[in-house]
Short mmCIF file of C-alpha atoms in Angstrom, two decimals:
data_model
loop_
_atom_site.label_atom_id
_atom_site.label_comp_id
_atom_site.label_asym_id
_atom_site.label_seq_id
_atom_site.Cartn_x
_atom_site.Cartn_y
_atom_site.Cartn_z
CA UNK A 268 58.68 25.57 -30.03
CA UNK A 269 59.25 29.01 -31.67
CA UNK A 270 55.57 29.02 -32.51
CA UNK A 271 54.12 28.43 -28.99
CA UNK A 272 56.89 31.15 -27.18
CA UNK A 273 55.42 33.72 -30.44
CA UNK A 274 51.67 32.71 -29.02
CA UNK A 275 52.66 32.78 -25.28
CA UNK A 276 53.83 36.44 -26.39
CA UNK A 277 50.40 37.21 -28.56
CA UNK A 278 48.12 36.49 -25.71
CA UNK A 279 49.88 37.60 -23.05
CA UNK A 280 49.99 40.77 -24.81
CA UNK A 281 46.35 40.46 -25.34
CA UNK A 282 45.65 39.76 -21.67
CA UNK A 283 47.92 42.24 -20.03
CA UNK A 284 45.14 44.48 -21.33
CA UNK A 285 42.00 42.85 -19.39
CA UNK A 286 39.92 44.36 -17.25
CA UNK A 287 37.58 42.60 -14.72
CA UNK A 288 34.35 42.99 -14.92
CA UNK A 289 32.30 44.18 -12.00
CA UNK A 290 29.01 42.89 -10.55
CA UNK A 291 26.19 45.22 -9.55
CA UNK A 292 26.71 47.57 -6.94
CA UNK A 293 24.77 46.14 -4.07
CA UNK A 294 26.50 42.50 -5.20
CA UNK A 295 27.99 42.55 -1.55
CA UNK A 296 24.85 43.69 -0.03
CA UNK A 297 22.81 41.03 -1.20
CA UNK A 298 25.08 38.43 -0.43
CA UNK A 299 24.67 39.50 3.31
CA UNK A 300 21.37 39.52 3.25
CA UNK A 301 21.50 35.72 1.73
CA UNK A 302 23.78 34.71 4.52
CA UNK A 303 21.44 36.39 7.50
CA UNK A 304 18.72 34.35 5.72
CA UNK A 305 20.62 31.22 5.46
CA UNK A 306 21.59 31.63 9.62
CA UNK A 307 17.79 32.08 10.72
CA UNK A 308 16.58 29.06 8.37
CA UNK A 309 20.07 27.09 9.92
CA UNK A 310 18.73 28.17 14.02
CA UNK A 311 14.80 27.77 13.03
CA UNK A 312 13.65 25.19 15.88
CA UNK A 313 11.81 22.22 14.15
CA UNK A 314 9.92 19.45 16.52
CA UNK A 315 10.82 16.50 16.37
CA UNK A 316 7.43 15.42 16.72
CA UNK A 317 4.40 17.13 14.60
CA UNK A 318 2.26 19.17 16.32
CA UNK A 319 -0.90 16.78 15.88
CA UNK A 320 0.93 13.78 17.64
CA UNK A 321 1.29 16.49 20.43
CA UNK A 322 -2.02 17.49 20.09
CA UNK A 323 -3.38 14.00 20.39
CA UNK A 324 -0.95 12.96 23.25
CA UNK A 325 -2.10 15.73 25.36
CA UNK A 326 -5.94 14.83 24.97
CA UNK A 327 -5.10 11.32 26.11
CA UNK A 328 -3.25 12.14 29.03
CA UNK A 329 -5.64 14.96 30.08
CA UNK A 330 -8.89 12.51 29.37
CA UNK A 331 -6.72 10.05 31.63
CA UNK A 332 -6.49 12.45 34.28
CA UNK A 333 -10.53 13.64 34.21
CA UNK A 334 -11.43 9.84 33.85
CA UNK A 335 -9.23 9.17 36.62
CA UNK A 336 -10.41 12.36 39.27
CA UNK A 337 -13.27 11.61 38.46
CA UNK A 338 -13.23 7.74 39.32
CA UNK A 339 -11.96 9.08 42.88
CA UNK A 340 -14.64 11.59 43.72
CA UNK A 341 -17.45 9.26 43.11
CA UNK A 342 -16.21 6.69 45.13
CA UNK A 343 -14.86 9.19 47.60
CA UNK A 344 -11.99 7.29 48.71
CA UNK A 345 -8.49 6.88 46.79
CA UNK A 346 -8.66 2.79 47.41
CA UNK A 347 -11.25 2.59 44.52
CA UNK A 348 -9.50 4.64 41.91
CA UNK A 349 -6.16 2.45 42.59
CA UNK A 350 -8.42 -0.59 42.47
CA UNK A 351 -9.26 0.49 38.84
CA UNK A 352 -5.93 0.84 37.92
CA UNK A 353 -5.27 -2.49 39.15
CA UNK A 354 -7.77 -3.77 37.15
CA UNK A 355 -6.32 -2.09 34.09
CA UNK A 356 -3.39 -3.97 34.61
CA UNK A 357 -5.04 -7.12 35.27
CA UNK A 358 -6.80 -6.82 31.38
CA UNK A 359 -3.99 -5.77 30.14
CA UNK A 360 -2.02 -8.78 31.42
CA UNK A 361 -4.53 -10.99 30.62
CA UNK A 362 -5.02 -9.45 27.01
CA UNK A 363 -0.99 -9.75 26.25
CA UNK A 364 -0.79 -13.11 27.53
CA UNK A 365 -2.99 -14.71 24.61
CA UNK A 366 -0.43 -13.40 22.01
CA UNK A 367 2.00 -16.04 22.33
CA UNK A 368 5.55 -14.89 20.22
CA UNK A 369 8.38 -17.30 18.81
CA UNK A 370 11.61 -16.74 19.82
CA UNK A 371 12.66 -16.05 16.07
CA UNK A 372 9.94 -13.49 16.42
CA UNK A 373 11.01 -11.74 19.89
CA UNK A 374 15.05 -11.63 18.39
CA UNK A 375 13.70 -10.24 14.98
CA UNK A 376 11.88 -7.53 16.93
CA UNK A 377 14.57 -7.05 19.09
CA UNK A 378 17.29 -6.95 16.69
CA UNK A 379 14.67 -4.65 14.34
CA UNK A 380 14.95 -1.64 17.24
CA UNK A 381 18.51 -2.20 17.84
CA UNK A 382 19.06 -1.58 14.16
CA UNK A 383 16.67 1.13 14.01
CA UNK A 384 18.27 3.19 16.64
CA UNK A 385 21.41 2.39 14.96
CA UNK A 386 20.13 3.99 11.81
CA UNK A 387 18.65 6.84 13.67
CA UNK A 388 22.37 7.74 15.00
CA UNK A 389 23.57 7.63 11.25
CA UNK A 390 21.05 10.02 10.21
CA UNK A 391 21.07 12.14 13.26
CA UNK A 392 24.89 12.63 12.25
CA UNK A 393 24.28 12.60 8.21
CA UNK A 394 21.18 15.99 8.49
CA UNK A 395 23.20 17.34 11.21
CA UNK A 396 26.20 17.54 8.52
CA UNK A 397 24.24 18.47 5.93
CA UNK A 398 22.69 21.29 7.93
CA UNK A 399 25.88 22.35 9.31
CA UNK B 267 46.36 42.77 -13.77
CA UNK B 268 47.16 40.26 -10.49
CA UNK B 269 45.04 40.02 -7.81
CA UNK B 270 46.38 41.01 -4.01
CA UNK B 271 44.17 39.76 -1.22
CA UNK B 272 44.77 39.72 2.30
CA UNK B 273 44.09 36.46 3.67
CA UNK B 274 40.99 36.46 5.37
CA UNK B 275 40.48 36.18 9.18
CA UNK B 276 38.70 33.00 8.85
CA UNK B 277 37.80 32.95 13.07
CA UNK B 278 36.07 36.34 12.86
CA UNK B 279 33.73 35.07 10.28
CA UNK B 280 32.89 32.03 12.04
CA UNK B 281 32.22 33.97 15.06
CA UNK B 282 29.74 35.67 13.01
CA UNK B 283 31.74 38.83 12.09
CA UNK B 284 29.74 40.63 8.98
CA UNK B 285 32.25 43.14 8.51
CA UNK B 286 35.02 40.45 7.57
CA UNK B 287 32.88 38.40 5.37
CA UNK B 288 31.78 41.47 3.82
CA UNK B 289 35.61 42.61 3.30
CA UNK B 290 36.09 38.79 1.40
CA UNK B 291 33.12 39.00 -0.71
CA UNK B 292 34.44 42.41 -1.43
CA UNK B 293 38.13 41.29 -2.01
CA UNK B 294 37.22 37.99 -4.69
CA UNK B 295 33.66 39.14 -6.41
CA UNK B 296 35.69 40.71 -9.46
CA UNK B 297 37.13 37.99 -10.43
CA UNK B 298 34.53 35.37 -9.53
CA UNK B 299 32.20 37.60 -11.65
CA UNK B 300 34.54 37.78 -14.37
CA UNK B 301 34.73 34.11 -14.36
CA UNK B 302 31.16 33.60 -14.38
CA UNK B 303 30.11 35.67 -16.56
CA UNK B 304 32.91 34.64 -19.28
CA UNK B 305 31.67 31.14 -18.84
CA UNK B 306 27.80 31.38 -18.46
CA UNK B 307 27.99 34.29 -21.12
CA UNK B 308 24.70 35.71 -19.45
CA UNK B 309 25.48 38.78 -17.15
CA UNK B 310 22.68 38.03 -14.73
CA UNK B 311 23.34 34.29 -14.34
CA UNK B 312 26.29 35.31 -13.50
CA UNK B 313 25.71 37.63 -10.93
CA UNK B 314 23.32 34.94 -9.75
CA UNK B 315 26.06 32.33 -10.02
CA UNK B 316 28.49 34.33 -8.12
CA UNK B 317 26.85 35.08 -4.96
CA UNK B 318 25.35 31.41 -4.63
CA UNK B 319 29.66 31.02 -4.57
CA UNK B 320 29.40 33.13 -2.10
CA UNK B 321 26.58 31.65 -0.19
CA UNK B 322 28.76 28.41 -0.46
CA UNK B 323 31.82 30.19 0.63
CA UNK B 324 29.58 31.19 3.61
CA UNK B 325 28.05 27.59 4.80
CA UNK B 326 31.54 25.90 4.32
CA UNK B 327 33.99 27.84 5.45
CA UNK B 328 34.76 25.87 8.72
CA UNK B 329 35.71 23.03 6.38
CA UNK B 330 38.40 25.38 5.15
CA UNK B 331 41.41 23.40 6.05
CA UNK B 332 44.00 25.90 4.81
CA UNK B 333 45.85 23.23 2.66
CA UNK B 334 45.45 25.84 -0.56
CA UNK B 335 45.35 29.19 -0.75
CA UNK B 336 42.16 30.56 0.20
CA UNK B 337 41.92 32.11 -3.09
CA UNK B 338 41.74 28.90 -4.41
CA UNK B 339 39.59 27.50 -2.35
CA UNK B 340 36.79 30.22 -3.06
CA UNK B 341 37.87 30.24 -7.84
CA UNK B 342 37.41 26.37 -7.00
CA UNK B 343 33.91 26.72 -5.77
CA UNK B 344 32.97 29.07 -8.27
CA UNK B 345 34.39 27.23 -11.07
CA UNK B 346 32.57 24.02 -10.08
CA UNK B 347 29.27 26.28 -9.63
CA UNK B 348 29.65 27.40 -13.40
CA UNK B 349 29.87 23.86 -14.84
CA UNK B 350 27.12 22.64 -12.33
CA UNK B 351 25.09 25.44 -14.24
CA UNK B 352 26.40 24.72 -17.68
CA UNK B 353 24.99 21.17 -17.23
CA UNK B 354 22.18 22.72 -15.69
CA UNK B 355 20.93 24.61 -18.68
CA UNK B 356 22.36 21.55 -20.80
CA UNK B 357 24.24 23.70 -22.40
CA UNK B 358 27.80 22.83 -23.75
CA UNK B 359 30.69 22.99 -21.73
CA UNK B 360 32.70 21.31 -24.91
CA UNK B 361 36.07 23.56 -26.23
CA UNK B 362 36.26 23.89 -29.78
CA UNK B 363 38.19 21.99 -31.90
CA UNK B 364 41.69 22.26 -31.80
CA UNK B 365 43.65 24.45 -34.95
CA UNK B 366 47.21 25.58 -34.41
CA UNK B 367 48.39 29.33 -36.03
CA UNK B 368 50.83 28.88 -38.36
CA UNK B 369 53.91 31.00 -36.71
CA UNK B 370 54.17 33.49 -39.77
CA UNK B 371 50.38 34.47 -38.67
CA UNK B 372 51.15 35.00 -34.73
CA UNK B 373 54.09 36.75 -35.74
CA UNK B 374 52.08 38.98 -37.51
CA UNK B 375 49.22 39.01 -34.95
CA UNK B 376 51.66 40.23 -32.66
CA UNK B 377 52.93 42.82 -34.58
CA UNK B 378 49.30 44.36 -35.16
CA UNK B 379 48.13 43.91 -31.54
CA UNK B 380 51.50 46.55 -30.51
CA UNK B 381 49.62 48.80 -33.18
CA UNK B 382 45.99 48.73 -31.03
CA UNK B 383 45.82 50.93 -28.03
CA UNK B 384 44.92 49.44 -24.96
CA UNK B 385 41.67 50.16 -24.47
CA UNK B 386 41.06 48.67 -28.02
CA UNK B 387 42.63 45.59 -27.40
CA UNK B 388 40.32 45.83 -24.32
CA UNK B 389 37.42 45.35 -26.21
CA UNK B 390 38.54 43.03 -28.99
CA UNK B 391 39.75 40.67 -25.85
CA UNK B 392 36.12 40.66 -24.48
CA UNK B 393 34.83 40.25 -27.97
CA UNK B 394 37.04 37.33 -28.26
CA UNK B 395 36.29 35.65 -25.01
CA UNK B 396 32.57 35.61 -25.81
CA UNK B 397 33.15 33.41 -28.41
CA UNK B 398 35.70 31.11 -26.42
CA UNK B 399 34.59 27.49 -25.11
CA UNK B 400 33.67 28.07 -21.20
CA UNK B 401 36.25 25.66 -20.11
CA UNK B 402 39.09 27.84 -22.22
CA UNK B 403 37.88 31.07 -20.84
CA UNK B 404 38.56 29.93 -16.94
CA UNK B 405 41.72 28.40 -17.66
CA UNK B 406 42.96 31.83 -19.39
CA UNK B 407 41.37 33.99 -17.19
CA UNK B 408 42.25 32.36 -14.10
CA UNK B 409 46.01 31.81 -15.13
CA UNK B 410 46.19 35.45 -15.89
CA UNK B 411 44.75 36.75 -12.89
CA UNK B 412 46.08 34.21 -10.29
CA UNK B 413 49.94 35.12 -10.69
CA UNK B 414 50.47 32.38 -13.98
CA UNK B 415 50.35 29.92 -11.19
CA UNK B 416 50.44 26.53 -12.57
CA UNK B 417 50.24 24.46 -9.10
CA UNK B 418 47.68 26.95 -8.03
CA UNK B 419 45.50 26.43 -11.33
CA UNK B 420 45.97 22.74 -11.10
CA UNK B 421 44.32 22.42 -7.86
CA UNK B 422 41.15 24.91 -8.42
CA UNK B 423 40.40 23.12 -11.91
CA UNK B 424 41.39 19.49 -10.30
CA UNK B 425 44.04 18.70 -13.13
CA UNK B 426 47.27 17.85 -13.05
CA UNK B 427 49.90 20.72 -13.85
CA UNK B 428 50.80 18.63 -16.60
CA UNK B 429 47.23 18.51 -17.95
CA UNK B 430 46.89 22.03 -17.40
CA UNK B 431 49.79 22.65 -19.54
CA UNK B 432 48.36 21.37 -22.43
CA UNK B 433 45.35 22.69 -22.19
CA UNK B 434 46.31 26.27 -21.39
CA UNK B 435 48.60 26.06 -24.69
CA UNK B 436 45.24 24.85 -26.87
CA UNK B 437 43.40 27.20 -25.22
CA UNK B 438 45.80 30.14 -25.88
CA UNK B 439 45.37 28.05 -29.66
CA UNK B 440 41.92 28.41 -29.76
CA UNK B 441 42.01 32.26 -28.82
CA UNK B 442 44.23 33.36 -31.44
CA UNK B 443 42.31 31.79 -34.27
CA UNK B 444 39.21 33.84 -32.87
CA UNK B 445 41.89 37.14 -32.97
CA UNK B 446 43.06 36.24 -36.38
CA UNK B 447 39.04 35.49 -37.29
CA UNK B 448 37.88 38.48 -35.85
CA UNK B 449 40.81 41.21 -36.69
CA UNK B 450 40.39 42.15 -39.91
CA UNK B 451 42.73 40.18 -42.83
CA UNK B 452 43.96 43.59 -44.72
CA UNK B 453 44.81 44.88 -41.50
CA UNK B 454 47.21 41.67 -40.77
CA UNK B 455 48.34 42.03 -44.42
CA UNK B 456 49.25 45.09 -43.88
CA UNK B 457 50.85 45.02 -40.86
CA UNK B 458 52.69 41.77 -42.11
#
């Protein structure tokens, strides 16, 4: 007991003389600066979808749109270009109707996009913490 | 050699307020250097070290929940930032083996440490600590500088006060052998 009050004394002693050290002398500065870095990288806007799928969806819908005023003005009526879009929906119709699904088949694909948008909430939450 | 810091406005910096953030880094970085560099042993890691602690300090500070002393909170964080680097760089975090003084030899320790000036036992301290297991050199530090504050201590090295204790009396241990190694034998002859 003696002993460890005699080396409680000895390095208090010895610390009563520390100093603390100092960092460099923009230390403060710099940490600002990583902080304003960390901000603009925290607000930088990411899409959600790449800029090819973009790209690509754009083309479609504006070759829709020429194939489609285009339809109209060489038949010169509006009738016609509805008529083709009818008939779009016709093949389409016709096309989906050979594909004939189980039931098993339309619940697993049904409960499959249920449980991906579940997931999709659970990550949403987990980046948006990590982020935070 | 206790540290006095005014409790940081925790709102201001959360509403983006430089000026108070700057005032905390301003008010801790001693002793989170001091820390770091003690443990990593590398002046530049530690400098490196210390503002990632701050960086950390920065992102997390809304999760500041005010059940410690801010203080705390912030030696915690830079304590656990150290080891994550020890293990890092692989190196060892181990203490060294455990050899109590014999009291005749911290009697006469003491007795030659009155002798030294300050500003020598200054430099024999830093000497010392160089040589001290990372792990030691926290708990000794921090207790020193953090108002001997067992309950305090506890919670930024995630022991239990009784834990810390015992360590904090090995560690003290550990330091005087390096004391008694480094001073000089005649001297403590001498002065014996």
């Amino acid at each position: 007991m003696d002993n460890q009050k005699e080396l409680e004394k000895l390095i208090d002693k010895l610390m009563a003389s520390d100093v603390l050290e100092t960092p460099s002398k923009d230390f403060t500065a710099q940490v600002l600066e990583k902080t304003v870095r960390t901000k603009s990288q925290q607000l930088e806007y990411k899409p959600l979808l790449p800029k090819w799928i973009l790209s690509l969806a754009a083309v479609l819908v504006v070759g829709f749109l020429i194939y489609g005023v285009n339809l109209y003005v060489t038949s010169g009526n509006s009738v016609s270009y509805f008529k083709d879009l009818n008939k779009i929906g016709i093949w389409s119709s016709d096309f989906f109707s050979r594909f004939n699904f189980s039931k098993t088949l339309t619940y697993s694909i049904i409960i499959s996009g249920v449980l991906i948008c579940f997931h999709s909430l659970i990550l949403k939450k987990y980046f948006e913490d990590r982020l935070a | 050699m206790e540290q006095n810091h005014n409790q940081p406005n925790v709102q201001l910096i959360l509403n983006g307020d430089s000026q108070e953030f700057s005032k905390l880094v301003d008010d801790y970085k001693n002793l989170v250097f001091t820390v770091a560099l003690r443990m990593l042993k590398n002046s530049e890691e530690a400098e490196e070290v210390s503002q990632d602690t701050f960086i950390k300090v920065f992102k997390s500070i809304k999760n500041f929940k005010g059940d410690s002393k801010f203080s705390t909170w912030i030696y915690r964080i830079a304590y656990n930032s150290c080891l994550d680097r020890l293990k890092k760089m692989k190196r060892s975090q181990n203490t060294n083996s455990f050899e109590e003084v014999p009291a005749m030899e911290v009697a006469d320790l003491n007795t030659v440490l009155d002798d030294i000036d300050r500003k020598e036992r200054s430099r024999l301290l830093k000497k010392c600590m160089e040589l001290l297991a990372p792990k030691d050199c926290a708990l000794i530090t921090l207790f020193y500088f953090e108002e001997k504050n067992l309950n305090e201590l506890s919670k930024i090295l995630n022991l239990s006060e009784n834990t810390v204790k015992v360590r904090l009396f090995r560690a003290r241990a550990r330091l005087a052998n390096i004391v008694k190694d480094r001073l000089n034998p005649e001297i403590i002859r001498n002065y014996g």
